[in-house]
Amino acid sequence: MTDMLTPVLTDTWDAQRSWTLESYLDHGGYEGLRAALAQDPADVVQAVKDSGLRGRGGAGFPTGMKWGFLPAPDGGPRYLVVNADESEPGTCKDIPLMLASPQHLVEGVAITSYAIGCHHAFIYVRGEVLHVYRRLLAAVQEAYDAGYLGTDIQGSGFDLEVTVHAGAGAYICGEETALLDSLEGKRGQPRLKPPFPAVAGLYARPTVVNNVESIASVPGILAKGAEWFASMGTEKSQGHGLFSLSGHVTRPGQFEAPLGITLRELLELAGGVREGHELKFWTPGGSSTPLFTAEHLDVPLDYESVGAAGSMLGTRALQIFDETTCVVRAVSRWTDFYAHESCGKCTPCREGTYWLKQVLHRIEAGEGTGPDIDLLLDLCDNILGRAFCALGDGATSPITSSIQYFRDEYEAHLDGRGCPFDPARSTLFDDTPEAPPALAGAGGHR
Amino acid sequence: MTAEPVGARSRTGYDAETLAALTADAEQITARYPDPRSGLLPMLHLVQSVDGYVSRDGILFCAEQLEMTAAEVSAVATFYTQYKRHPNGTYTVGVCTNTLCAVMGGDAIFDRLSEHLDVGHDETTPDGSITLERVECNAACDYAPVMMVNWEFFDNQTPESATEIADRLRAGQDVTPTRGAASVCSFKQTSRVLAGFPDGRADEGTGAGGPTLEGLRIARERGWTAPEPDGVDAAGEPAAEVPPETGTAQSSAERKPTTTQDEKPGMPDASEPGERTEGSDD
Ligand SMILES: Cc1cc2nc3c(=O)[nH]c(=O)nc-3n(C[C@H](O)[C@H](O)[C@H](O)COP(=O)(O)O)c2cc1C
Ligand code: SF4
Ligand code: FES
């Protein structure tokens, strides 16, 4: 029986100067690389397959299997690209990981590169996190200086160069093929798949793209064994994962637990929904995953159970909203986000998100009419499954799920009534009446 | 591809000294990649570090370095929100108004700042000190409502704390991020770091704020750990197993559940991250 929380990645985060190589080594760092370099690369891939590790970037694809898809070596370069773009609304795990303990990631990069035969790896970090970029640059430099990167790593004969690359602000660059285009110095727009990156990725060469947390989980698997990793979690969703609680909870933050923990359990640890309030709706895995409500408090947060309950585990970004929150306002703002971030490549998403935004704005303003709710559903129907990439699908999730659970609340806005909620009551810093009314809904990105 | 002529003479308006420095930096950038074109994004950050925005000269410079046309460079530059088309203020003040932060108070903060500074989204104060922006989720939702100043974290903001920070910036005083360097550097300096040129400040500031450590704090308190691997000889385990000294930062026993970095008097958000800012100071 494992404990309710299982600090593995977080375990080093409270150390003094936790971001330094020295601190990481004091906590057993680079044991995984040492173990990996003593094995055949194919055995390292096998260990990750055996561990059951699935991608922590949202889709949950088995990591070892993804590595195994690379074609046989042809003498040309193969690349590892770490997706550190973390921009899905609600998702806030990779950035604190890299701020607190970038060496976890650097060690994972070295092991993964060795396993897949890569000699030049890239970490693509979003550009809007200056200090994280500083820490990553420093971590890579420290690793070079100590012989964990560079030529003949730890006397193994294995060479690896690592480039840390800062993006420049674009959610879509988190989509793996858009990320590759961006890394090639282009506009970040998704590519047609197939060919998948494993076959033709960066510079049209075989490429593995993995999330920060996926790669940072690899050293533990090598140091402690695939069985150890698989001993945590559920039968099909194995291992530890970072669960990020935010919003109307007493003590928000990062909780590292075996997959399969429930929101009820997590909320208990976090001191519950903020005092005097109750849970209204939440996202299990970021804004692109269909909303859940209080009836889903006991759904095990693993890939299968969340899927069976009608949503997706996504990035385990648990955004909690209490009864003061207007669901129409919340969804309208997410829709602004998707409309702003739509890359424009395909018509259903480019035009569809634009119209969704218009309709939601007019509902929020009390200018909506009866047919508008079905119009939203119809628009979503024309986007879902017809968009070029998953951004378009994701844009429909909050809308369709919120109408499913809160249709009444939409209706209460229609025909001149407008929003029945006082946004000041949802804010953290105020529940008092003398506050000037926040101009909720006036915002949105142009 | 119709490349612009690259020769000894540059079509940019940069003086010889600036051009030489930029060219040397650009060479360092392209050397990081198998294909020089991959250096375009950092190179655009680089020209912003000189001009404070992506200027016509900056675009021509990138085009010349990478043998692209100016139109091709522009097409890339306009895709990304961090590249500014107009001279930016010394500080970009970005309030997260994505759903979670907006609901928790980001909308109220943005509105108050906008009123206080008399500028709207993507506008710059007349003194050139602040460009105000609405920003999207910045991966800090557990610290909502969040404000970024030159892409450094200012966590758990209120309208008061945010306007106070803005006033300090306008007065030319230092401000300290909650999680970041000891002080916020200028927009141009920020852009230079983003181009991949370290400023030696990585060791400043904290590793983690309170919410980042919340789960770990509870695990330490209750003695919860990940399982021990089978067949691992405990005696052979590295120093990680040695409990930290009480009272040091590693110690969970004597350490307050807070790592708030704001030690400057008068700075906002001195609240313990373990609790929520509950003041009714609005
Ligand atoms: C619009 C969009 C944004 C995405 N953003 C991210 C991101 O910020 N970080 C990430 O790791 N994956 C993101 N993904 C998922 C990636 O495409 C990809 O599946 C992932 O990086 C694979 O890594 P994993 O297998 O280790 O999870 C995004 C996908 C889409 C469609
Ligand atoms: S779905 Fe949206 S983001 Fe994806 S390719 Fe189409 S327009 Fe671009
Ligand atoms: S919603 Fe503001 S940081 Fe995530």
mmCIF file of N, CA and C in Angstrom, chain A residues 3 5 10-11 13-14 19 26 90-92 95 100 120 126-128 130-131 133-135 163 165 167-169 182-188 203 224 228 246-247 249-254 269 329-330 333-334 337 426-429 432 439 443 445, chain B residues 32-33 37-38 40 45 75 79-83 97-99 102-104 107 111 134 136-139 141-142 144 151-152 159 193 196 199 201-207 211-212 214-216 218 220 224-225 227 229 240 249 274 276-277 279-280:
data_model
loop_
_atom_site.group_PDB
_atom_site.id
_atom_site.type_symbol
_atom_site.label_atom_id
_atom_site.label_comp_id
_atom_site.label_asym_id
_atom_site.label_seq_id
_atom_site.Cartn_x
_atom_site.Cartn_y
_atom_site.Cartn_z
ATOM 1 N N ASP A 3 1.586 5.381 0.139
ATOM 2 C CA ASP A 3 1.011 6.537 0.825
ATOM 3 C C ASP A 3 0.200 7.371 -0.157
ATOM 4 N N LEU A 5 0.293 10.550 -0.808
ATOM 5 C CA LEU A 5 1.170 11.378 -1.645
ATOM 6 C C LEU A 5 2.526 10.683 -1.739
ATOM 7 N N THR A 10 8.963 15.959 -6.705
ATOM 8 C CA THR A 10 8.898 17.079 -5.751
ATOM 9 C C THR A 10 9.846 16.880 -4.575
ATOM 10 N N ASP A 11 10.351 15.667 -4.419
ATOM 11 C CA ASP A 11 11.087 15.336 -3.209
ATOM 12 C C ASP A 11 12.294 16.240 -2.952
ATOM 13 N N TRP A 13 12.459 19.455 -3.900
ATOM 14 C CA TRP A 13 12.134 20.869 -4.129
ATOM 15 C C TRP A 13 12.289 21.764 -2.911
ATOM 16 N N ASP A 14 12.269 21.153 -1.704
ATOM 17 C CA ASP A 14 12.409 22.002 -0.524
ATOM 18 C C ASP A 14 13.856 22.085 -0.048
ATOM 19 N N TRP A 19 17.792 24.021 -7.032
ATOM 20 C CA TRP A 19 17.973 24.037 -8.483
ATOM 21 C C TRP A 19 19.398 23.727 -8.913
ATOM 22 N N ASP A 26 23.323 15.595 -4.156
ATOM 23 C CA ASP A 26 23.141 15.244 -2.738
ATOM 24 C C ASP A 26 21.904 14.384 -2.529
ATOM 25 N N GLY A 90 -4.698 26.423 -16.771
ATOM 26 C CA GLY A 90 -4.816 25.605 -15.573
ATOM 27 C C GLY A 90 -3.569 24.788 -15.291
ATOM 28 N N THR A 91 -2.790 24.542 -16.316
ATOM 29 C CA THR A 91 -1.634 23.672 -16.177
ATOM 30 C C THR A 91 -0.453 24.446 -15.601
ATOM 31 N N CYS A 92 0.067 23.963 -14.485
ATOM 32 C CA CYS A 92 1.111 24.731 -13.807
ATOM 33 C C CYS A 92 2.027 23.808 -13.032
ATOM 34 N N ILE A 95 6.453 24.210 -15.126
ATOM 35 C CA ILE A 95 7.185 25.450 -14.842
ATOM 36 C C ILE A 95 7.754 25.428 -13.418
ATOM 37 N N ALA A 100 12.338 24.733 -9.703
ATOM 38 C CA ALA A 100 12.842 24.138 -8.459
ATOM 39 C C ALA A 100 13.937 23.113 -8.712
ATOM 40 N N HIS A 120 21.801 15.388 -30.180
ATOM 41 C CA HIS A 120 21.506 16.806 -29.992
ATOM 42 C C HIS A 120 20.045 16.914 -29.569
ATOM 43 N N ARG A 126 8.505 27.886 -23.057
ATOM 44 C CA ARG A 126 7.777 29.093 -23.438
ATOM 45 C C ARG A 126 8.593 30.323 -23.001
ATOM 46 N N GLY A 127 8.509 31.385 -23.758
ATOM 47 C CA GLY A 127 9.348 32.548 -23.491
ATOM 48 C C GLY A 127 8.859 33.431 -22.358
ATOM 49 N N GLU A 128 7.695 33.127 -21.817
ATOM 50 C CA GLU A 128 7.095 34.036 -20.823
ATOM 51 C C GLU A 128 7.461 33.685 -19.388
ATOM 52 N N LEU A 130 10.835 34.042 -17.586
ATOM 53 C CA LEU A 130 12.244 34.432 -17.666
ATOM 54 C C LEU A 130 13.127 33.655 -16.706
ATOM 55 N N HIS A 131 12.702 33.550 -15.449
ATOM 56 C CA HIS A 131 13.601 32.943 -14.464
ATOM 57 C C HIS A 131 13.758 31.442 -14.693
ATOM 58 N N TYR A 133 13.816 30.086 -17.614
ATOM 59 C CA TYR A 133 14.789 29.984 -18.703
ATOM 60 C C TYR A 133 16.206 30.159 -18.169
ATOM 61 N N ARG A 134 16.371 31.132 -17.259
ATOM 62 C CA ARG A 134 17.695 31.308 -16.639
ATOM 63 C C ARG A 134 18.150 30.012 -15.965
ATOM 64 N N ARG A 135 17.222 29.414 -15.198
ATOM 65 C CA ARG A 135 17.578 28.206 -14.444
ATOM 66 C C ARG A 135 17.928 27.054 -15.382
ATOM 67 N N THR A 163 20.418 22.053 -26.374
ATOM 68 C CA THR A 163 20.108 23.466 -26.602
ATOM 69 C C THR A 163 18.790 23.810 -25.912
ATOM 70 N N HIS A 165 15.882 26.410 -25.760
ATOM 71 C CA HIS A 165 15.357 27.356 -26.732
ATOM 72 C C HIS A 165 14.128 28.043 -26.142
ATOM 73 N N GLY A 167 10.692 30.087 -26.575
ATOM 74 C CA GLY A 167 9.661 30.460 -27.534
ATOM 75 C C GLY A 167 9.342 31.943 -27.386
ATOM 76 N N ALA A 168 8.205 32.341 -27.949
ATOM 77 C CA ALA A 168 7.935 33.780 -27.970
ATOM 78 C C ALA A 168 6.450 34.072 -27.794
ATOM 79 N N GLY A 169 5.722 33.146 -27.185
ATOM 80 C CA GLY A 169 4.330 33.438 -26.886
ATOM 81 C C GLY A 169 3.392 32.930 -27.957
ATOM 82 N N SER A 182 8.028 25.700 -35.142
ATOM 83 C CA SER A 182 8.525 26.883 -34.436
ATOM 84 C C SER A 182 10.020 26.758 -34.160
ATOM 85 N N LEU A 183 10.424 25.575 -33.770
ATOM 86 C CA LEU A 183 11.844 25.337 -33.492
ATOM 87 C C LEU A 183 12.690 25.424 -34.765
ATOM 88 N N GLU A 184 12.050 25.252 -35.890
ATOM 89 C CA GLU A 184 12.772 25.425 -37.163
ATOM 90 C C GLU A 184 12.778 26.888 -37.605
ATOM 91 N N GLY A 185 12.245 27.764 -36.764
ATOM 92 C CA GLY A 185 12.289 29.194 -37.084
ATOM 93 C C GLY A 185 11.116 29.668 -37.928
ATOM 94 N N LYS A 186 10.023 28.913 -37.862
ATOM 95 C CA LYS A 186 8.852 29.279 -38.669
ATOM 96 C C LYS A 186 7.693 29.723 -37.783
ATOM 97 N N ARG A 187 6.589 30.110 -38.420
ATOM 98 C CA ARG A 187 5.355 30.296 -37.677
ATOM 99 C C ARG A 187 4.979 28.938 -37.090
ATOM 100 N N GLY A 188 4.471 28.938 -35.871
ATOM 101 C CA GLY A 188 4.169 27.654 -35.243
ATOM 102 C C GLY A 188 2.807 27.141 -35.642
ATOM 103 N N TYR A 203 13.687 18.933 -38.657
ATOM 104 C CA TYR A 203 14.472 18.874 -39.905
ATOM 105 C C TYR A 203 14.171 17.580 -40.672
ATOM 106 N N LYS A 224 15.464 3.304 -9.896
ATOM 107 C CA LYS A 224 14.729 2.469 -8.934
ATOM 108 C C LYS A 224 13.987 1.311 -9.571
ATOM 109 N N TRP A 228 9.220 -0.651 -9.592
ATOM 110 C CA TRP A 228 8.989 0.362 -8.549
ATOM 111 C C TRP A 228 8.004 1.406 -9.063
ATOM 112 N N SER A 246 -5.853 24.507 -8.219
ATOM 113 C CA SER A 246 -5.876 25.968 -8.228
ATOM 114 C C SER A 246 -7.310 26.444 -8.095
ATOM 115 N N GLY A 247 -7.460 27.714 -7.829
ATOM 116 C CA GLY A 247 -8.793 28.300 -7.751
ATOM 117 C C GLY A 247 -9.310 28.388 -6.333
ATOM 118 N N VAL A 249 -9.734 26.896 -3.655
ATOM 119 C CA VAL A 249 -9.388 25.914 -2.631
ATOM 120 C C VAL A 249 -8.600 26.632 -1.537
ATOM 121 N N THR A 250 -8.629 26.062 -0.344
ATOM 122 C CA THR A 250 -7.984 26.733 0.788
ATOM 123 C C THR A 250 -6.476 26.842 0.590
ATOM 124 N N ARG A 251 -5.850 25.729 0.224
ATOM 125 C CA ARG A 251 -4.397 25.758 0.006
ATOM 126 C C ARG A 251 -4.074 25.144 -1.351
ATOM 127 N N PRO A 252 -4.082 25.959 -2.400
ATOM 128 C CA PRO A 252 -3.791 25.428 -3.728
ATOM 129 C C PRO A 252 -2.332 25.007 -3.813
ATOM 130 N N GLY A 253 -2.004 24.267 -4.845
ATOM 131 C CA GLY A 253 -0.604 23.903 -5.032
ATOM 132 C C GLY A 253 -0.419 22.591 -5.760
ATOM 133 N N GLN A 254 0.815 22.113 -5.685
ATOM 134 C CA GLN A 254 1.213 20.892 -6.390
ATOM 135 C C GLN A 254 1.166 19.705 -5.434
ATOM 136 N N LEU A 269 -6.738 17.170 1.421
ATOM 137 C CA LEU A 269 -5.366 17.568 1.730
ATOM 138 C C LEU A 269 -5.186 19.076 1.588
ATOM 139 N N ARG A 329 -19.446 33.002 -17.768
ATOM 140 C CA ARG A 329 -18.290 33.899 -17.791
ATOM 141 C C ARG A 329 -16.989 33.090 -17.930
ATOM 142 N N ALA A 330 -16.890 32.015 -17.145
ATOM 143 C CA ALA A 330 -15.681 31.188 -17.191
ATOM 144 C C ALA A 330 -15.466 30.629 -18.602
ATOM 145 N N ARG A 333 -14.573 33.236 -21.232
ATOM 146 C CA ARG A 333 -13.163 33.668 -21.192
ATOM 147 C C ARG A 333 -12.233 32.614 -21.785
ATOM 148 N N TRP A 334 -12.505 31.345 -21.522
ATOM 149 C CA TRP A 334 -11.693 30.307 -22.165
ATOM 150 C C TRP A 334 -11.859 30.382 -23.678
ATOM 151 N N PHE A 337 -9.736 32.823 -25.191
ATOM 152 C CA PHE A 337 -8.385 32.265 -25.279
ATOM 153 C C PHE A 337 -8.214 31.447 -26.565
ATOM 154 N N SER A 426 -16.373 36.319 -6.321
ATOM 155 C CA SER A 426 -15.480 35.210 -6.677
ATOM 156 C C SER A 426 -14.024 35.529 -6.401
ATOM 157 N N THR A 427 -13.712 36.802 -6.225
ATOM 158 C CA THR A 427 -12.298 37.152 -6.099
ATOM 159 C C THR A 427 -11.768 36.727 -4.744
ATOM 160 N N LEU A 428 -10.455 36.607 -4.699
ATOM 161 C CA LEU A 428 -9.808 36.151 -3.475
ATOM 162 C C LEU A 428 -9.724 37.235 -2.440
ATOM 163 N N PHE A 429 -9.540 38.470 -2.920
ATOM 164 C CA PHE A 429 -9.200 39.525 -1.978
ATOM 165 C C PHE A 429 -10.428 40.224 -1.445
ATOM 166 N N THR A 432 -16.360 41.788 0.322
ATOM 167 C CA THR A 432 -17.071 42.892 0.972
ATOM 168 C C THR A 432 -17.838 43.738 -0.029
ATOM 169 N N LEU A 439 -15.138 44.908 -13.589
ATOM 170 C CA LEU A 439 -15.795 44.944 -14.900
ATOM 171 C C LEU A 439 -15.656 43.597 -15.581
ATOM 172 N N GLY A 443 -13.573 42.204 -20.578
ATOM 173 C CA GLY A 443 -12.240 41.917 -21.094
ATOM 174 C C GLY A 443 -12.256 41.081 -22.350
ATOM 175 N N HIS A 445 -9.540 39.089 -25.181
ATOM 176 C CA HIS A 445 -8.444 39.521 -26.039
ATOM 177 C C HIS A 445 -8.975 39.886 -27.401
ATOM 178 N N ARG B 32 24.102 27.350 -32.237
ATOM 179 C CA ARG B 32 23.436 26.410 -31.329
ATOM 180 C C ARG B 32 22.608 25.353 -32.070
ATOM 181 N N TYR B 33 22.370 25.576 -33.356
ATOM 182 C CA TYR B 33 21.418 24.727 -34.079
ATOM 183 C C TYR B 33 22.066 24.075 -35.294
ATOM 184 N N ARG B 37 18.506 28.591 -39.495
ATOM 185 C CA ARG B 37 17.171 29.169 -39.483
ATOM 186 C C ARG B 37 16.478 28.992 -38.132
ATOM 187 N N SER B 38 16.827 27.932 -37.401
ATOM 188 C CA SER B 38 16.260 27.718 -36.076
ATOM 189 C C SER B 38 16.600 28.863 -35.127
ATOM 190 N N LEU B 40 16.074 31.901 -35.651
ATOM 191 C CA LEU B 40 15.285 33.113 -35.902
ATOM 192 C C LEU B 40 14.574 33.636 -34.650
ATOM 193 N N HIS B 45 14.359 37.967 -30.458
ATOM 194 C CA HIS B 45 14.520 38.452 -29.082
ATOM 195 C C HIS B 45 15.751 39.360 -29.003
ATOM 196 N N ALA B 75 6.659 37.688 -41.311
ATOM 197 C CA ALA B 75 5.581 36.717 -41.178
ATOM 198 C C ALA B 75 5.754 35.907 -39.905
ATOM 199 N N PHE B 79 3.637 36.406 -35.764
ATOM 200 C CA PHE B 79 2.892 35.248 -35.262
ATOM 201 C C PHE B 79 2.938 35.162 -33.735
ATOM 202 N N TYR B 80 3.985 35.700 -33.141
ATOM 203 C CA TYR B 80 4.250 35.491 -31.717
ATOM 204 C C TYR B 80 3.999 36.764 -30.914
ATOM 205 N N THR B 81 3.271 36.587 -29.794
ATOM 206 C CA THR B 81 2.851 37.777 -29.039
ATOM 207 C C THR B 81 3.996 38.492 -28.327
ATOM 208 N N GLN B 82 5.099 37.801 -28.080
ATOM 209 C CA GLN B 82 6.169 38.482 -27.330
ATOM 210 C C GLN B 82 6.978 39.457 -28.188
ATOM 211 N N TYR B 83 6.828 39.373 -29.494
ATOM 212 C CA TYR B 83 7.542 40.320 -30.352
ATOM 213 C C TYR B 83 6.673 41.553 -30.538
ATOM 214 N N THR B 97 -5.491 37.338 -17.336
ATOM 215 C CA THR B 97 -6.953 37.417 -17.335
ATOM 216 C C THR B 97 -7.554 36.196 -18.025
ATOM 217 N N ASN B 98 -6.785 35.109 -18.041
ATOM 218 C CA ASN B 98 -7.408 33.847 -18.417
ATOM 219 C C ASN B 98 -8.370 33.467 -17.287
ATOM 220 N N THR B 99 -9.264 32.526 -17.568
ATOM 221 C CA THR B 99 -10.415 32.312 -16.688
ATOM 222 C C THR B 99 -10.097 32.257 -15.196
ATOM 223 N N ALA B 102 -8.733 35.492 -13.827
ATOM 224 C CA ALA B 102 -9.763 36.523 -13.985
ATOM 225 C C ALA B 102 -10.800 36.405 -12.879
ATOM 226 N N VAL B 103 -11.261 35.180 -12.646
ATOM 227 C CA VAL B 103 -12.282 34.947 -11.632
ATOM 228 C C VAL B 103 -11.741 35.254 -10.241
ATOM 229 N N MET B 104 -10.506 34.887 -9.998
ATOM 230 C CA MET B 104 -9.920 35.093 -8.670
ATOM 231 C C MET B 104 -9.548 36.550 -8.415
ATOM 232 N N ASP B 107 -9.375 40.207 -13.362
ATOM 233 C CA ASP B 107 -10.131 41.246 -14.075
ATOM 234 C C ASP B 107 -10.134 42.549 -13.283
ATOM 235 N N ASP B 111 -8.439 46.038 -14.499
ATOM 236 C CA ASP B 111 -9.250 47.259 -14.601
ATOM 237 C C ASP B 111 -8.666 48.379 -13.735
ATOM 238 N N ARG B 134 -2.975 42.370 -21.093
ATOM 239 C CA ARG B 134 -3.641 41.179 -20.568
ATOM 240 C C ARG B 134 -2.799 40.021 -21.043
ATOM 241 N N GLU B 136 -2.191 35.608 -21.125
ATOM 242 C CA GLU B 136 -2.864 34.326 -20.967
ATOM 243 C C GLU B 136 -2.253 33.571 -19.803
ATOM 244 N N CYS B 137 -2.864 32.435 -19.491
ATOM 245 C CA CYS B 137 -2.409 31.611 -18.369
ATOM 246 C C CYS B 137 -0.896 31.435 -18.426
ATOM 247 N N ASN B 138 -0.243 31.795 -17.343
ATOM 248 C CA ASN B 138 1.216 31.758 -17.341
ATOM 249 C C ASN B 138 1.767 30.615 -16.484
ATOM 250 N N ALA B 139 0.982 29.560 -16.366
ATOM 251 C CA ALA B 139 1.430 28.363 -15.645
ATOM 252 C C ALA B 139 1.746 28.667 -14.188
ATOM 253 N N CYS B 141 -1.214 29.089 -11.939
ATOM 254 C CA CYS B 141 -2.598 29.205 -11.481
ATOM 255 C C CYS B 141 -2.728 28.979 -9.985
ATOM 256 N N ASP B 142 -1.811 28.181 -9.420
ATOM 257 C CA ASP B 142 -1.886 27.962 -7.973
ATOM 258 C C ASP B 142 -1.442 29.199 -7.193
ATOM 259 N N ALA B 144 -2.817 32.259 -8.214
ATOM 260 C CA ALA B 144 -3.740 33.252 -8.773
ATOM 261 C C ALA B 144 -4.204 34.220 -7.689
ATOM 262 N N TRP B 151 8.040 39.341 -17.499
ATOM 263 C CA TRP B 151 8.000 37.879 -17.453
ATOM 264 C C TRP B 151 8.658 37.304 -16.212
ATOM 265 N N GLU B 152 8.575 38.053 -15.126
ATOM 266 C CA GLU B 152 8.904 37.527 -13.801
ATOM 267 C C GLU B 152 7.592 37.424 -13.010
ATOM 268 N N PRO B 159 -5.591 44.382 -6.310
ATOM 269 C CA PRO B 159 -5.514 45.663 -7.029
ATOM 270 C C PRO B 159 -4.530 46.625 -6.358
ATOM 271 N N VAL B 193 18.267 37.997 -22.428
ATOM 272 C CA VAL B 193 18.311 36.663 -21.807
ATOM 273 C C VAL B 193 17.525 35.672 -22.667
ATOM 274 N N GLY B 196 19.033 33.883 -25.262
ATOM 275 C CA GLY B 196 19.945 32.813 -24.882
ATOM 276 C C GLY B 196 21.273 33.292 -24.329
ATOM 277 N N ASP B 199 22.409 36.207 -17.912
ATOM 278 C CA ASP B 199 22.836 37.423 -17.222
ATOM 279 C C ASP B 199 23.394 37.115 -15.842
ATOM 280 N N ARG B 201 22.080 35.592 -13.313
ATOM 281 C CA ARG B 201 21.182 35.774 -12.169
ATOM 282 C C ARG B 201 20.376 34.520 -11.829
ATOM 283 N N ALA B 202 20.763 33.378 -12.395
ATOM 284 C CA ALA B 202 19.965 32.158 -12.192
ATOM 285 C C ALA B 202 19.886 31.742 -10.727
ATOM 286 N N ASP B 203 20.922 32.075 -9.956
ATOM 287 C CA ASP B 203 20.932 31.635 -8.558
ATOM 288 C C ASP B 203 20.193 32.585 -7.627
ATOM 289 N N GLU B 204 19.703 33.695 -8.173
ATOM 290 C CA GLU B 204 18.936 34.602 -7.322
ATOM 291 C C GLU B 204 17.540 34.027 -7.068
ATOM 292 N N GLY B 205 16.962 34.454 -5.951
ATOM 293 C CA GLY B 205 15.558 34.109 -5.694
ATOM 294 C C GLY B 205 15.375 32.699 -5.179
ATOM 295 N N THR B 206 14.125 32.327 -5.107
ATOM 296 C CA THR B 206 13.751 31.066 -4.475
ATOM 297 C C THR B 206 13.669 29.929 -5.486
ATOM 298 N N GLY B 207 13.618 28.713 -4.960
ATOM 299 C CA GLY B 207 13.375 27.572 -5.827
ATOM 300 C C GLY B 207 11.888 27.298 -5.982
ATOM 301 N N PRO B 211 2.738 27.341 -2.498
ATOM 302 C CA PRO B 211 1.880 26.369 -3.179
ATOM 303 C C PRO B 211 2.664 25.270 -3.898
ATOM 304 N N THR B 212 3.824 25.626 -4.470
ATOM 305 C CA THR B 212 4.634 24.616 -5.152
ATOM 306 C C THR B 212 4.991 23.492 -4.182
ATOM 307 N N GLU B 214 3.283 22.686 -1.373
ATOM 308 C CA GLU B 214 2.184 22.326 -0.480
ATOM 309 C C GLU B 214 2.050 20.812 -0.292
ATOM 310 N N GLY B 215 2.033 20.067 -1.373
ATOM 311 C CA GLY B 215 1.897 18.615 -1.266
ATOM 312 C C GLY B 215 3.088 18.006 -0.535
ATOM 313 N N LEU B 216 4.263 18.517 -0.840
ATOM 314 C CA LEU B 216 5.471 17.996 -0.201
ATOM 315 C C LEU B 216 5.440 18.278 1.302
ATOM 316 N N ILE B 218 2.873 18.490 3.215
ATOM 317 C CA ILE B 218 1.955 17.549 3.859
ATOM 318 C C ILE B 218 2.585 16.154 3.947
ATOM 319 N N ARG B 220 5.705 15.405 4.091
ATOM 320 C CA ARG B 220 6.743 15.421 5.139
ATOM 321 C C ARG B 220 6.106 15.326 6.517
ATOM 322 N N TRP B 224 4.713 10.568 4.652
ATOM 323 C CA TRP B 224 4.409 9.847 3.411
ATOM 324 C C TRP B 224 5.596 9.931 2.449
ATOM 325 N N THR B 225 5.886 8.814 1.827
ATOM 326 C CA THR B 225 6.967 8.789 0.842
ATOM 327 C C THR B 225 6.549 7.904 -0.319
ATOM 328 N N PRO B 227 7.145 4.572 -2.483
ATOM 329 C CA PRO B 227 7.602 3.273 -1.982
ATOM 330 C C PRO B 227 9.113 3.104 -2.168
ATOM 331 N N PRO B 229 12.182 1.011 -3.483
ATOM 332 C CA PRO B 229 12.305 -0.031 -4.516
ATOM 333 C C PRO B 229 12.694 -1.359 -3.878
ATOM 334 N N ALA B 240 20.960 10.917 0.172
ATOM 335 C CA ALA B 240 19.598 11.453 0.199
ATOM 336 C C ALA B 240 18.823 10.999 1.422
ATOM 337 N N ALA B 249 16.993 24.926 5.397
ATOM 338 C CA ALA B 249 15.917 24.980 4.408
ATOM 339 C C ALA B 249 15.431 23.581 4.047
ATOM 340 N N GLY B 274 1.078 29.757 2.185
ATOM 341 C CA GLY B 274 0.281 28.632 2.666
ATOM 342 C C GLY B 274 -1.172 29.024 2.903
ATOM 343 N N ARG B 276 -4.419 31.983 2.020
ATOM 344 C CA ARG B 276 -4.842 32.863 0.947
ATOM 345 C C ARG B 276 -4.888 34.286 1.447
ATOM 346 N N THR B 277 -4.694 35.210 0.539
ATOM 347 C CA THR B 277 -4.803 36.615 0.892
ATOM 348 C C THR B 277 -6.275 36.917 1.106
ATOM 349 N N GLY B 279 -7.520 39.609 2.961
ATOM 350 C CA GLY B 279 -7.830 40.968 3.406
ATOM 351 C C GLY B 279 -8.930 41.607 2.573
ATOM 352 N N SER B 280 -9.720 42.418 3.214
ATOM 353 C CA SER B 280 -10.783 43.090 2.484
ATOM 354 C C SER B 280 -10.351 44.518 2.209
#
